[in-house]
mmCIF file with all atom_site columns, N, CA and C in Angstrom:
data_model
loop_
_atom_site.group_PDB
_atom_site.id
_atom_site.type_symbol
_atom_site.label_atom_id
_atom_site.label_alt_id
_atom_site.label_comp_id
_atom_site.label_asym_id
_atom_site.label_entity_id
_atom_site.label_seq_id
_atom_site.pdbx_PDB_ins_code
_atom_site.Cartn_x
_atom_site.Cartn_y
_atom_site.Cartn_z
_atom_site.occupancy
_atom_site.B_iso_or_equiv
_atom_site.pdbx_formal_charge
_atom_site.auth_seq_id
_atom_site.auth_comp_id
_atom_site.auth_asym_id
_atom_site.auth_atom_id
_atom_site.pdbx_PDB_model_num
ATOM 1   N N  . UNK A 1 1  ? 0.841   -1.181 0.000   1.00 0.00 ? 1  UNK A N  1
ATOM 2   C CA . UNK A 1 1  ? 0.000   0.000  0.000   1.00 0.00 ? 1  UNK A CA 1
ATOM 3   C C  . UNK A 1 1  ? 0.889   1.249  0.000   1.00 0.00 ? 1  UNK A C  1
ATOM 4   N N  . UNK A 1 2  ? 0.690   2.303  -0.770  1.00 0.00 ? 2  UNK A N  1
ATOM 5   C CA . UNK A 1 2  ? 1.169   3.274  -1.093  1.00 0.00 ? 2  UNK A CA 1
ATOM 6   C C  . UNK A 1 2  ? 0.337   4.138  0.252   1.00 0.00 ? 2  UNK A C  1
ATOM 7   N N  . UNK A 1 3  ? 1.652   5.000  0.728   1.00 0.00 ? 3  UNK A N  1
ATOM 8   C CA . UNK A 1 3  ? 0.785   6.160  1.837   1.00 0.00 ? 3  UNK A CA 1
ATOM 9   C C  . UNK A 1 3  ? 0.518   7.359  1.090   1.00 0.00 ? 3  UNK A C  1
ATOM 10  N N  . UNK A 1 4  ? -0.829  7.712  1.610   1.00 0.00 ? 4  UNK A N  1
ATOM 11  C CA . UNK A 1 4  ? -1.183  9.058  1.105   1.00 0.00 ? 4  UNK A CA 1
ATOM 12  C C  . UNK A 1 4  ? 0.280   10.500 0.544   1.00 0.00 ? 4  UNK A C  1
ATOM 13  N N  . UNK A 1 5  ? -0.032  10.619 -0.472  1.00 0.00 ? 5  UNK A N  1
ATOM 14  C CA . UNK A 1 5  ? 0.678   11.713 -0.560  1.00 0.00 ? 5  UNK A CA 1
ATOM 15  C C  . UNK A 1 5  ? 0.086   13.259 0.014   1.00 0.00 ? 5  UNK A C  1
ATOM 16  N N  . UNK A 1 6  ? -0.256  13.363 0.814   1.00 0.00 ? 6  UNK A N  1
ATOM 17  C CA . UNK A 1 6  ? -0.721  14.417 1.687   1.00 0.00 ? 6  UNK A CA 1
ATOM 18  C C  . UNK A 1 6  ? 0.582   15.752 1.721   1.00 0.00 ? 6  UNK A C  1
ATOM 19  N N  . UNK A 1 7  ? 0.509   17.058 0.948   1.00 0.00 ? 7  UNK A N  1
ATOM 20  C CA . UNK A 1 7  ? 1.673   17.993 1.181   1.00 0.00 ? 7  UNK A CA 1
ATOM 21  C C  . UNK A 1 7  ? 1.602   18.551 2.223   1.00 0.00 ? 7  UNK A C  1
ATOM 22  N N  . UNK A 1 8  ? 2.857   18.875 3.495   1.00 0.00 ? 8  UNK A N  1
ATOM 23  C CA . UNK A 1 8  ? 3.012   19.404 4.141   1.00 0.00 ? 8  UNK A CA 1
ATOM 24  C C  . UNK A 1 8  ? 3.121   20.720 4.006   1.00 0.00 ? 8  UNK A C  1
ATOM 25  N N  . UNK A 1 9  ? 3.099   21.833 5.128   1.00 0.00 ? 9  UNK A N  1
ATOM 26  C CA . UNK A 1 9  ? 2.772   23.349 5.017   1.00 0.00 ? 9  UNK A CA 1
ATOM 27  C C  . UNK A 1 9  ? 4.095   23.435 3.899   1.00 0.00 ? 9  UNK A C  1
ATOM 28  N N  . UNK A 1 10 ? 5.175   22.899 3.840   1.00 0.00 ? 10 UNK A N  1
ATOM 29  C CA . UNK A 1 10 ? 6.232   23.447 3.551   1.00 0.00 ? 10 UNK A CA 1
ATOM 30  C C  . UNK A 1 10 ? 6.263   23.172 1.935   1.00 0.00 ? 10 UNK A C  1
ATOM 31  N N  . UNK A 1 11 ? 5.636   22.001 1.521   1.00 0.00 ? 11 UNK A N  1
ATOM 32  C CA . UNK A 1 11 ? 5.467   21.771 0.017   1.00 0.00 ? 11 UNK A CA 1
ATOM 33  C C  . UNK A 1 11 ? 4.302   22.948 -0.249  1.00 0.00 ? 11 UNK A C  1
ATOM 34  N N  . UNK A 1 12 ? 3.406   23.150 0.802   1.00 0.00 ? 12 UNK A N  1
ATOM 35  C CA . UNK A 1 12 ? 1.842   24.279 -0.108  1.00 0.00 ? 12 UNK A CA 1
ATOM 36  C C  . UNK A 1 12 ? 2.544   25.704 -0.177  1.00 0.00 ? 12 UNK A C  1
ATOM 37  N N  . UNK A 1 13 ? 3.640   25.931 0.845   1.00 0.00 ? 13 UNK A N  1
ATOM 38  C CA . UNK A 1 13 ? 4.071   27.588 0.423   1.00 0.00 ? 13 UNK A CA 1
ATOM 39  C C  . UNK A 1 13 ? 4.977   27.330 -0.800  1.00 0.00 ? 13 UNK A C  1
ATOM 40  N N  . UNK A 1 14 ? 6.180   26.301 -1.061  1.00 0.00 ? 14 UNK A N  1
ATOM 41  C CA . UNK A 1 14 ? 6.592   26.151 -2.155  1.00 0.00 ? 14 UNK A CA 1
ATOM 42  C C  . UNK A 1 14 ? 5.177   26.535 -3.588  1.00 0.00 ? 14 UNK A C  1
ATOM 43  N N  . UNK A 1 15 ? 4.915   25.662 -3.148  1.00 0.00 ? 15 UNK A N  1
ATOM 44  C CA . UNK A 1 15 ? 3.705   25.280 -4.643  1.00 0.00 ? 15 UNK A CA 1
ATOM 45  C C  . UNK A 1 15 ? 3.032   27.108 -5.005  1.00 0.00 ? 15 UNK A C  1
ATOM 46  N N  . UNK A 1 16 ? 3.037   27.501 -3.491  1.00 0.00 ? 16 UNK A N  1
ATOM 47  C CA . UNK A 1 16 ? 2.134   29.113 -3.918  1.00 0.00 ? 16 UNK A CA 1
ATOM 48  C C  . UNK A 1 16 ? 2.693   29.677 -4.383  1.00 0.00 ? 16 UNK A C  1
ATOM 49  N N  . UNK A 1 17 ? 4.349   29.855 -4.110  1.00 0.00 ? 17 UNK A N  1
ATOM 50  C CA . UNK A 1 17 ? 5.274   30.586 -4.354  1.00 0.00 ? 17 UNK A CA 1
ATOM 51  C C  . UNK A 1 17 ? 5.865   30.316 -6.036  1.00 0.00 ? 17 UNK A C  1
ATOM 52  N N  . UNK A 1 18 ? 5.501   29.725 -6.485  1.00 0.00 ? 18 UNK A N  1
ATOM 53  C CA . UNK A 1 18 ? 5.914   28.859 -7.576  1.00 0.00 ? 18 UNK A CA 1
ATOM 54  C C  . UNK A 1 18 ? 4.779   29.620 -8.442  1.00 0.00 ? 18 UNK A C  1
ATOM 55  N N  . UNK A 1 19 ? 3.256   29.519 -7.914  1.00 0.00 ? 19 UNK A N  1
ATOM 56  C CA . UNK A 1 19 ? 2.097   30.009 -8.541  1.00 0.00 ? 19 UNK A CA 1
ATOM 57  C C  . UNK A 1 19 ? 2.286   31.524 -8.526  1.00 0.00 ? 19 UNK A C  1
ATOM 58  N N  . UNK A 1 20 ? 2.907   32.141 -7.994  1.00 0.00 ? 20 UNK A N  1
ATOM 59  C CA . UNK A 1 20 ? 3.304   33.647 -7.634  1.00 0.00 ? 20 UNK A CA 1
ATOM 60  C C  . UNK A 1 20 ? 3.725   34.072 -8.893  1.00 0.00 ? 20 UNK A C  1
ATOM 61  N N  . UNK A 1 21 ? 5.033   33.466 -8.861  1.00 0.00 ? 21 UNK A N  1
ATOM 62  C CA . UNK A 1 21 ? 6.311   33.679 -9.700  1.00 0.00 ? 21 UNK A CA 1
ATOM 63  C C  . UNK A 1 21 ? 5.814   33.226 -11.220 1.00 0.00 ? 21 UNK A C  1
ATOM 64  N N  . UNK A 1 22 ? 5.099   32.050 -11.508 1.00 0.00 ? 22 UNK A N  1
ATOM 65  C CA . UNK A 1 22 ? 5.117   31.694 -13.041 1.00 0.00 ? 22 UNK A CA 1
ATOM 66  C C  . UNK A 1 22 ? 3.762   31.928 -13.556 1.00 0.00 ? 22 UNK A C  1
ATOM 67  N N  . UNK A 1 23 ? 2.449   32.105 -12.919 1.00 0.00 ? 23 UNK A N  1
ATOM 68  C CA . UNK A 1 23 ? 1.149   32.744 -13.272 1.00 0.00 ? 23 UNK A CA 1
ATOM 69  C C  . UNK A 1 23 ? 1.089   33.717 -14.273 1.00 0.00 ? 23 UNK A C  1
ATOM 70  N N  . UNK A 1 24 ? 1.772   34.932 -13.915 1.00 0.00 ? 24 UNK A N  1
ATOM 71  C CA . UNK A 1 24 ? 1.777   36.739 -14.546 1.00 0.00 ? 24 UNK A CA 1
ATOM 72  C C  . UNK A 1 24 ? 2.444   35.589 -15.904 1.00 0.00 ? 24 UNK A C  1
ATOM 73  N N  . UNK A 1 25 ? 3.587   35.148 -16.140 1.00 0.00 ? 25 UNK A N  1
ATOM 74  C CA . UNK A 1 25 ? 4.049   34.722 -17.049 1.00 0.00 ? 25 UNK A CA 1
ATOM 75  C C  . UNK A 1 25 ? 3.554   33.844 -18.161 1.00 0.00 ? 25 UNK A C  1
ATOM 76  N N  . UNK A 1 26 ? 2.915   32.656 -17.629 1.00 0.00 ? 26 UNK A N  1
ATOM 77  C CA . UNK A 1 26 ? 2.083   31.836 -18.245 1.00 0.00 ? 26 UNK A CA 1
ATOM 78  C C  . UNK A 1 26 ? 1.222   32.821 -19.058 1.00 0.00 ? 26 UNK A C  1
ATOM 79  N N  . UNK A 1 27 ? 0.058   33.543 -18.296 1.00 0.00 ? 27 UNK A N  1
ATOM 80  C CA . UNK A 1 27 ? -0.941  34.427 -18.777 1.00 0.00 ? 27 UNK A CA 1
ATOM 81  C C  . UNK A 1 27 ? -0.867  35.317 -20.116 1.00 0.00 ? 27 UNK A C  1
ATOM 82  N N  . UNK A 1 28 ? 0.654   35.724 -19.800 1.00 0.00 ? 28 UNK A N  1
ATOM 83  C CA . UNK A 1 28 ? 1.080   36.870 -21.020 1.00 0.00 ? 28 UNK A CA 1
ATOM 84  C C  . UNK A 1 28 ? 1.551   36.396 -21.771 1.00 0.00 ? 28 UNK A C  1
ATOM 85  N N  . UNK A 1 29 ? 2.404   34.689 -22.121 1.00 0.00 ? 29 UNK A N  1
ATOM 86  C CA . UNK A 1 29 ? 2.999   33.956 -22.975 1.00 0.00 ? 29 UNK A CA 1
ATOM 87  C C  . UNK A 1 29 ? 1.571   33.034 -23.567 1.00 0.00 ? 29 UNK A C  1
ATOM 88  N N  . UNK A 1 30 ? 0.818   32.575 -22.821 1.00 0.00 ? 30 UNK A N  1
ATOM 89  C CA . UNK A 1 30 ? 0.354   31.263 -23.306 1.00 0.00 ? 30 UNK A CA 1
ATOM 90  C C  . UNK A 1 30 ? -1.088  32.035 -24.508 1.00 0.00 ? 30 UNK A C  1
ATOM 91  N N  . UNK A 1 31 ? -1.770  30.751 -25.431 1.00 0.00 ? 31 UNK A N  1
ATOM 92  C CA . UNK A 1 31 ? -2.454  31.121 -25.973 1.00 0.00 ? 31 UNK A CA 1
ATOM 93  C C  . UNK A 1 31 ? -3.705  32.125 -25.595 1.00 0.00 ? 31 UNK A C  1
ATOM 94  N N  . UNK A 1 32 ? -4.235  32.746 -26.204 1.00 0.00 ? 32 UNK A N  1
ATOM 95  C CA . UNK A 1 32 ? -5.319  33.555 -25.525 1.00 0.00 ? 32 UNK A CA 1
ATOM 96  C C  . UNK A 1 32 ? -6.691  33.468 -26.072 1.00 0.00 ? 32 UNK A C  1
ATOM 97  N N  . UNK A 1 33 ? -6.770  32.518 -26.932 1.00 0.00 ? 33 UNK A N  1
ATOM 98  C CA . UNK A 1 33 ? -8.031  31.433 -26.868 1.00 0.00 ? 33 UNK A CA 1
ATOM 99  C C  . UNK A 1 33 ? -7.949  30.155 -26.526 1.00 0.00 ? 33 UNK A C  1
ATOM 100 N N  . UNK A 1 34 ? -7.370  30.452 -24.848 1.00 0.00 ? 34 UNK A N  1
ATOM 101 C CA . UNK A 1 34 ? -6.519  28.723 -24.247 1.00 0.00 ? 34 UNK A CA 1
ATOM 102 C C  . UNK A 1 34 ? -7.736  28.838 -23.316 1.00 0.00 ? 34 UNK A C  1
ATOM 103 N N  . UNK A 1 35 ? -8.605  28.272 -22.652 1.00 0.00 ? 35 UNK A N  1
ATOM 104 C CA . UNK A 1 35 ? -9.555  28.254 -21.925 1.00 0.00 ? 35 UNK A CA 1
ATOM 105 C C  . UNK A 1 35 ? -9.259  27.129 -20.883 1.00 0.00 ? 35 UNK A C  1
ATOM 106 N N  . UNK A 1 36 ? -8.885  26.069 -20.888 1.00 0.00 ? 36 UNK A N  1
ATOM 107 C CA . UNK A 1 36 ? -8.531  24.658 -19.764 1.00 0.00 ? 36 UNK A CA 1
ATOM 108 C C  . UNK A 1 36 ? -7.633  24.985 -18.834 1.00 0.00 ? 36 UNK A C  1
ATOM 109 N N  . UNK A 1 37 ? -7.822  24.665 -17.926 1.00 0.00 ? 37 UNK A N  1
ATOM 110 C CA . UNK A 1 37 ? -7.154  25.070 -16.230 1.00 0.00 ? 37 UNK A CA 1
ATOM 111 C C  . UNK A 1 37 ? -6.923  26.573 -16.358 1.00 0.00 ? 37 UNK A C  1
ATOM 112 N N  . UNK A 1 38 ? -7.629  27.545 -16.580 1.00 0.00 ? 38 UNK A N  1
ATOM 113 C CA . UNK A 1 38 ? -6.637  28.790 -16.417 1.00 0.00 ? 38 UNK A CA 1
ATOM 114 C C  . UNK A 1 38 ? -8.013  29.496 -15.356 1.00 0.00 ? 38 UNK A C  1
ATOM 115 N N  . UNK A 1 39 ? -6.980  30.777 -14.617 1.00 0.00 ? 39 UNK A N  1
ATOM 116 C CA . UNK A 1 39 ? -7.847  31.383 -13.618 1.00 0.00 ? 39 UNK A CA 1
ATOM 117 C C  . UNK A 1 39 ? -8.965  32.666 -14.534 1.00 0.00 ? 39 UNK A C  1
ATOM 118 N N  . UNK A 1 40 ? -9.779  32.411 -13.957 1.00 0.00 ? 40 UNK A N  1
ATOM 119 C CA . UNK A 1 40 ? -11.107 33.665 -14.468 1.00 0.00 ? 40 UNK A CA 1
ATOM 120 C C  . UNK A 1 40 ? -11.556 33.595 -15.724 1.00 0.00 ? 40 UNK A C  1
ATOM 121 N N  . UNK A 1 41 ? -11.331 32.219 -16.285 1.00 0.00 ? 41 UNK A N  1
ATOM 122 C CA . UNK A 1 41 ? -11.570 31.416 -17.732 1.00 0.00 ? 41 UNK A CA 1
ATOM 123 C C  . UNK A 1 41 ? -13.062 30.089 -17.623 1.00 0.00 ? 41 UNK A C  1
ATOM 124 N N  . UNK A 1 42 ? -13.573 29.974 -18.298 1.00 0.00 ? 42 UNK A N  1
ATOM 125 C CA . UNK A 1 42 ? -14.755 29.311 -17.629 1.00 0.00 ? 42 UNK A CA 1
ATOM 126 C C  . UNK A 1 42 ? -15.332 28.300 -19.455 1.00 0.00 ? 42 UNK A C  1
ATOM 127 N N  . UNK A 1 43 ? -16.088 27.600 -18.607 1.00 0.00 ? 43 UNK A N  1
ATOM 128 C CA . UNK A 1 43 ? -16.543 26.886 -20.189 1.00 0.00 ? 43 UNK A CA 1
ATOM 129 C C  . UNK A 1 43 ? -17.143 27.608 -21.195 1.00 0.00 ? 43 UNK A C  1
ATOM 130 N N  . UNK A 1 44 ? -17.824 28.468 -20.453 1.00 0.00 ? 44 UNK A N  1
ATOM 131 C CA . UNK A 1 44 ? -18.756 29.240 -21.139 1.00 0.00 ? 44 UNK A CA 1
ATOM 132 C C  . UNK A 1 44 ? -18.236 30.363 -21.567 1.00 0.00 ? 44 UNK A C  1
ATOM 133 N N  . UNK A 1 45 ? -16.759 30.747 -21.398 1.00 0.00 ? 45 UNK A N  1
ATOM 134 C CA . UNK A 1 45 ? -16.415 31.762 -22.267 1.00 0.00 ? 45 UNK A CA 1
ATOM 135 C C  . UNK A 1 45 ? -15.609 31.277 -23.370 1.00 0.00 ? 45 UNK A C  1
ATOM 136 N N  . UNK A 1 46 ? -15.275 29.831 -23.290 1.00 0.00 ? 46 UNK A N  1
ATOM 137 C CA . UNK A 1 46 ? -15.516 28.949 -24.843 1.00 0.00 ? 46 UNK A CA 1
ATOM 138 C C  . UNK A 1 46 ? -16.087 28.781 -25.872 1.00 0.00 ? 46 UNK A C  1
ATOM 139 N N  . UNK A 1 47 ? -17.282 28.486 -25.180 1.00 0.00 ? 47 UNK A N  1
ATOM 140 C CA . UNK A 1 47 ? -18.238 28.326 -25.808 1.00 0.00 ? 47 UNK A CA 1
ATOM 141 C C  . UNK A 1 47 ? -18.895 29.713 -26.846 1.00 0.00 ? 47 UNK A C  1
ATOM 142 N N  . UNK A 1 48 ? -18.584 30.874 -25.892 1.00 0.00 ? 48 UNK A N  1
ATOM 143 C CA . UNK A 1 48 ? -18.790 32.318 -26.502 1.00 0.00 ? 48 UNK A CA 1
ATOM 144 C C  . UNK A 1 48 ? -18.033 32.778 -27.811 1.00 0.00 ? 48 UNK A C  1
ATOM 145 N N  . UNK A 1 49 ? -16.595 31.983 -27.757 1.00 0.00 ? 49 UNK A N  1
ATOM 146 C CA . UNK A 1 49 ? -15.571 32.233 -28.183 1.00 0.00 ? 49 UNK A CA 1
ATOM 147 C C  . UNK A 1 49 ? -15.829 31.334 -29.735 1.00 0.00 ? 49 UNK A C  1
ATOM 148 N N  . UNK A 1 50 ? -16.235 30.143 -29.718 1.00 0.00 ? 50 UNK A N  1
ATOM 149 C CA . UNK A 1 50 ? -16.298 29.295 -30.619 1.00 0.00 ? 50 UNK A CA 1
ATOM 150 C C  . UNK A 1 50 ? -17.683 29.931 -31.257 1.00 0.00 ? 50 UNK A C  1
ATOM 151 N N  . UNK A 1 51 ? -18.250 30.524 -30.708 1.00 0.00 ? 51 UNK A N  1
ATOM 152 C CA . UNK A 1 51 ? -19.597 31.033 -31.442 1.00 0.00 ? 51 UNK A CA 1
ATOM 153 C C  . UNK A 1 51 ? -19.459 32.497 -32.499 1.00 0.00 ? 51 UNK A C  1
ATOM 154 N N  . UNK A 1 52 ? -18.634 33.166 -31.484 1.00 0.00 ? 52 UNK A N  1
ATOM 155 C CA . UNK A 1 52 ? -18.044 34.581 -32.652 1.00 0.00 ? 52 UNK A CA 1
ATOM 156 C C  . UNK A 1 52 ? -17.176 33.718 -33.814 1.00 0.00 ? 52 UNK A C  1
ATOM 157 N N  . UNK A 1 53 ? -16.125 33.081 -33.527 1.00 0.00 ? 53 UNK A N  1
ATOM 158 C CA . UNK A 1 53 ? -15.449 32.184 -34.413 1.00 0.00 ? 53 UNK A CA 1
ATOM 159 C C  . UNK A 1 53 ? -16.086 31.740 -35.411 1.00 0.00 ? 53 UNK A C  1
ATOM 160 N N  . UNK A 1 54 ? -17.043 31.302 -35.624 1.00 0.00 ? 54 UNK A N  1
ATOM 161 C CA . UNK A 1 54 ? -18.287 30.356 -36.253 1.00 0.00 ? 54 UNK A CA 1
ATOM 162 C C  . UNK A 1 54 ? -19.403 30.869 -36.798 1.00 0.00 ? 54 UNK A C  1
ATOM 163 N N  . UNK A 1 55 ? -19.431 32.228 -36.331 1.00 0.00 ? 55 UNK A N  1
ATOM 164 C CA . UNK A 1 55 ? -20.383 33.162 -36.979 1.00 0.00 ? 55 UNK A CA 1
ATOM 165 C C  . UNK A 1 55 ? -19.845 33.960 -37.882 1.00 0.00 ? 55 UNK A C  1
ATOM 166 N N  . UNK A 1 56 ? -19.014 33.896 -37.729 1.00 0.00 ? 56 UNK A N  1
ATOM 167 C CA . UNK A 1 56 ? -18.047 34.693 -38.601 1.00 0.00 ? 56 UNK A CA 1
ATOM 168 C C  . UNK A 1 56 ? -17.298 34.028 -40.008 1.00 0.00 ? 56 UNK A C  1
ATOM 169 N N  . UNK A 1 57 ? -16.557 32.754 -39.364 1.00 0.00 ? 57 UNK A N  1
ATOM 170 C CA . UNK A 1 57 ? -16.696 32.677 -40.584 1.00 0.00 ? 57 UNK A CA 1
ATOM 171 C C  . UNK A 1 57 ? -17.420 31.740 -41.792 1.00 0.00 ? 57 UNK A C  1
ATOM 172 N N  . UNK A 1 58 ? -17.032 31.488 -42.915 1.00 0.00 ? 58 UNK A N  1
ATOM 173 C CA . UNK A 1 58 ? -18.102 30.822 -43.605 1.00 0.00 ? 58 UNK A CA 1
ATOM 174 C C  . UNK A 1 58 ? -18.048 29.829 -44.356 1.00 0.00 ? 58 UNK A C  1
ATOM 175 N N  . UNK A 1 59 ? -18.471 28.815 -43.129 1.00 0.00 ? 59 UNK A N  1
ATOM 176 C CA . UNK A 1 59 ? -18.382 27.346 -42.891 1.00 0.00 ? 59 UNK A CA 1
ATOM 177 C C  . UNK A 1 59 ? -19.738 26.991 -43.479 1.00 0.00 ? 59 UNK A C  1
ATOM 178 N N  . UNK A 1 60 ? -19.186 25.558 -44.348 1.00 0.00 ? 60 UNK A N  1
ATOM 179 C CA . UNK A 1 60 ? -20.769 24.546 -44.586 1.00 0.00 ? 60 UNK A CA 1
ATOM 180 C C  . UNK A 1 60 ? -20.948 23.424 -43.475 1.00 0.00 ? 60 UNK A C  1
ATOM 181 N N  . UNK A 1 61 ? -19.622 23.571 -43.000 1.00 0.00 ? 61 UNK A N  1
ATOM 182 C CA . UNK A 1 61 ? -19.488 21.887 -42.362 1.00 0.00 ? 61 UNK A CA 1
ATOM 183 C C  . UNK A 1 61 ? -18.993 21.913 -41.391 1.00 0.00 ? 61 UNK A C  1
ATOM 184 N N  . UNK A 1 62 ? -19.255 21.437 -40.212 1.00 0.00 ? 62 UNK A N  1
ATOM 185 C CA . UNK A 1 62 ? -18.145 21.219 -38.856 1.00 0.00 ? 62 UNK A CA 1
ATOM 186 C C  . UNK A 1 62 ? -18.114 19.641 -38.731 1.00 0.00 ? 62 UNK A C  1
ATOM 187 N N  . UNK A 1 63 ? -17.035 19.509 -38.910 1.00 0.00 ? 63 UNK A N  1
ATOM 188 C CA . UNK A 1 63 ? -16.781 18.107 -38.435 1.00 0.00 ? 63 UNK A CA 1
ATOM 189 C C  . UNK A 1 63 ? -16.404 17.422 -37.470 1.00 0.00 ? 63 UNK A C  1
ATOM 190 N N  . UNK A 1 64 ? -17.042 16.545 -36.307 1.00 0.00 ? 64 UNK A N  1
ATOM 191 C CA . UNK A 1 64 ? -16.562 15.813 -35.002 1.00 0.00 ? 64 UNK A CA 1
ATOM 192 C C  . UNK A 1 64 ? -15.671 14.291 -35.328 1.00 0.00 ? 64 UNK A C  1
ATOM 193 N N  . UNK A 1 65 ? -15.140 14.466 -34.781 1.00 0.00 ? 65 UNK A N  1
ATOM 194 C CA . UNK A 1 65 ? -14.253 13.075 -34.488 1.00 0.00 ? 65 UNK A CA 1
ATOM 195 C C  . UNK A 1 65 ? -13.697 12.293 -33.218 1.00 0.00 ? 65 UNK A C  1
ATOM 196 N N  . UNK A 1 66 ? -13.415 11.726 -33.017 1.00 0.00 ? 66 UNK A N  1
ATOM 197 C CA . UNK A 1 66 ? -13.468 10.762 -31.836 1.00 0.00 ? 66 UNK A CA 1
ATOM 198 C C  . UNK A 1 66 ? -12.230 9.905  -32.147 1.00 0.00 ? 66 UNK A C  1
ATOM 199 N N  . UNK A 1 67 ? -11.218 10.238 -31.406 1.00 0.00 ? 67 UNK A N  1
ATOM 200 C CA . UNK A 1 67 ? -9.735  9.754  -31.718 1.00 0.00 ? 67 UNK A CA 1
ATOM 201 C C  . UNK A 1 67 ? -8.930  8.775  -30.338 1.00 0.00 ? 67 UNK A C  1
ATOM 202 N N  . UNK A 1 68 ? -9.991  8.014  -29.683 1.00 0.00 ? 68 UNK A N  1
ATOM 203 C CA . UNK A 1 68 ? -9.675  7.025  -28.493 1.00 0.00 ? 68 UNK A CA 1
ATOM 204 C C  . UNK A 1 68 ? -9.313  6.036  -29.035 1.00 0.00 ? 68 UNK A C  1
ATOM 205 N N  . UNK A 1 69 ? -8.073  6.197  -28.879 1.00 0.00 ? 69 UNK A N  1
ATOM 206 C CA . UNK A 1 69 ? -7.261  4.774  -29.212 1.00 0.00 ? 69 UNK A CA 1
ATOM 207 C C  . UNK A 1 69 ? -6.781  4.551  -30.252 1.00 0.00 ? 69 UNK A C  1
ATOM 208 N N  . UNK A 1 70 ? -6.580  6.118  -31.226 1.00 0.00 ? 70 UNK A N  1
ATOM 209 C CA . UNK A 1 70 ? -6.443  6.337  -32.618 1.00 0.00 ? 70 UNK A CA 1
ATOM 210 C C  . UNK A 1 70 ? -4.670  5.867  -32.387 1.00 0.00 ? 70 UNK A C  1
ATOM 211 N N  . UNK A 1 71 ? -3.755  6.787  -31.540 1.00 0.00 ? 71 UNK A N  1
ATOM 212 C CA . UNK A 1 71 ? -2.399  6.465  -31.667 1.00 0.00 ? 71 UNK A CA 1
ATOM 213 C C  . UNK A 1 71 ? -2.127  4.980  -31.406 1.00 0.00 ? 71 UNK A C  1
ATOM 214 N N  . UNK A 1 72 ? -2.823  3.824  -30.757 1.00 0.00 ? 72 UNK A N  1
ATOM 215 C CA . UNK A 1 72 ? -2.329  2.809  -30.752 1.00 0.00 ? 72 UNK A CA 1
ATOM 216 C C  . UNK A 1 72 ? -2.647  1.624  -31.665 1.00 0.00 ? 72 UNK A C  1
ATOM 217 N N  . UNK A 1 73 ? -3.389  2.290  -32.525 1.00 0.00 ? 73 UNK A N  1
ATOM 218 C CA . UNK A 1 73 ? -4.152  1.714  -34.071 1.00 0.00 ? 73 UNK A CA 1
ATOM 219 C C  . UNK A 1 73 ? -2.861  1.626  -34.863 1.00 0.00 ? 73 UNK A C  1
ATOM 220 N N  . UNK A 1 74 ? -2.233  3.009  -34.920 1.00 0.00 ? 74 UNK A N  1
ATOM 221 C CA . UNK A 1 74 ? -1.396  3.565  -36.103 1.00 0.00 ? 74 UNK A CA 1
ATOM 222 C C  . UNK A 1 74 ? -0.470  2.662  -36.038 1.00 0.00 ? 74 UNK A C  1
ATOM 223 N N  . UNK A 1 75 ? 0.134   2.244  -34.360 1.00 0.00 ? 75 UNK A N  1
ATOM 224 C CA . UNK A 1 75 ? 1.332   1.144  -34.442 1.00 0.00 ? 75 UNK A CA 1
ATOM 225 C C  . UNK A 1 75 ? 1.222   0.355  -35.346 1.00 0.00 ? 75 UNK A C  1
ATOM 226 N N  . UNK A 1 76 ? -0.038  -0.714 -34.944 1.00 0.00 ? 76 UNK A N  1
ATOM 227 C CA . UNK A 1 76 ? -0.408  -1.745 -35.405 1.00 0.00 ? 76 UNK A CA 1
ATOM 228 C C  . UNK A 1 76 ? -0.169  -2.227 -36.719 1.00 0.00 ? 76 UNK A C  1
ATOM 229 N N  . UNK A 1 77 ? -0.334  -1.434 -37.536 1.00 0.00 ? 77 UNK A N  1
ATOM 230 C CA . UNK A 1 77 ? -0.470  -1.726 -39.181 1.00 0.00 ? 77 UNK A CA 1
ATOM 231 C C  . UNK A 1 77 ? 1.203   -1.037 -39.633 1.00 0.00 ? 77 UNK A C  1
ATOM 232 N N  . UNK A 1 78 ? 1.752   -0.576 -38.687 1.00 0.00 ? 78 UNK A N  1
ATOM 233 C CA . UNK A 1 78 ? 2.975   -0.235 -39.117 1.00 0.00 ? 78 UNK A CA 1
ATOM 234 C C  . UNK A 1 78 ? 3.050   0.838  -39.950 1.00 0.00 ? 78 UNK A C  1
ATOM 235 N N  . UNK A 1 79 ? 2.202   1.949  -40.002 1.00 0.00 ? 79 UNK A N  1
ATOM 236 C CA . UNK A 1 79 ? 2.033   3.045  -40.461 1.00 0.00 ? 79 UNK A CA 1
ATOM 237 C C  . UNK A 1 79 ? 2.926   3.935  -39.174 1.00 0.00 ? 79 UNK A C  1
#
């Protein structure tokens, strides 16, 4: 049995301090129609986002796909 990994005070001020320092950075480097894990970002301003996107421009077709288990297919056949 594996023991809980439970962080002590001294790993949570690391971890904040870490969130301090590389946050401002992330924010101003990373994409800015990046919506997943980010602070004051929400589904629904995705969803807002994909709708101006989509209204705009001029599409016949959206296409869905479903790619579970697509990379371990490709081995297979030696592609």
């Amino acid at each position: 049995m594996r023991p809980l990994g439970i962080p002590t005070m001294l790993d949570r001020g690391q971890q904040a301090l870490h969130l301090l320092a590389l946050d401002p950075v992330v924010e101003t480097t990373a994409d800015r129609n990046s919506y997943g894990f980010r602070q004051k970002r929400s589904c629904v301003d995705a969803m807002v986002q994909c709708f101006f996107a989509l209204r705009s421009a001029n599409t016949q077709w959206i296409l869905e796909g479903d790619i579970k288990s697509c990379f371990d297919k490709l081995a297979e056949d030696g592609s």
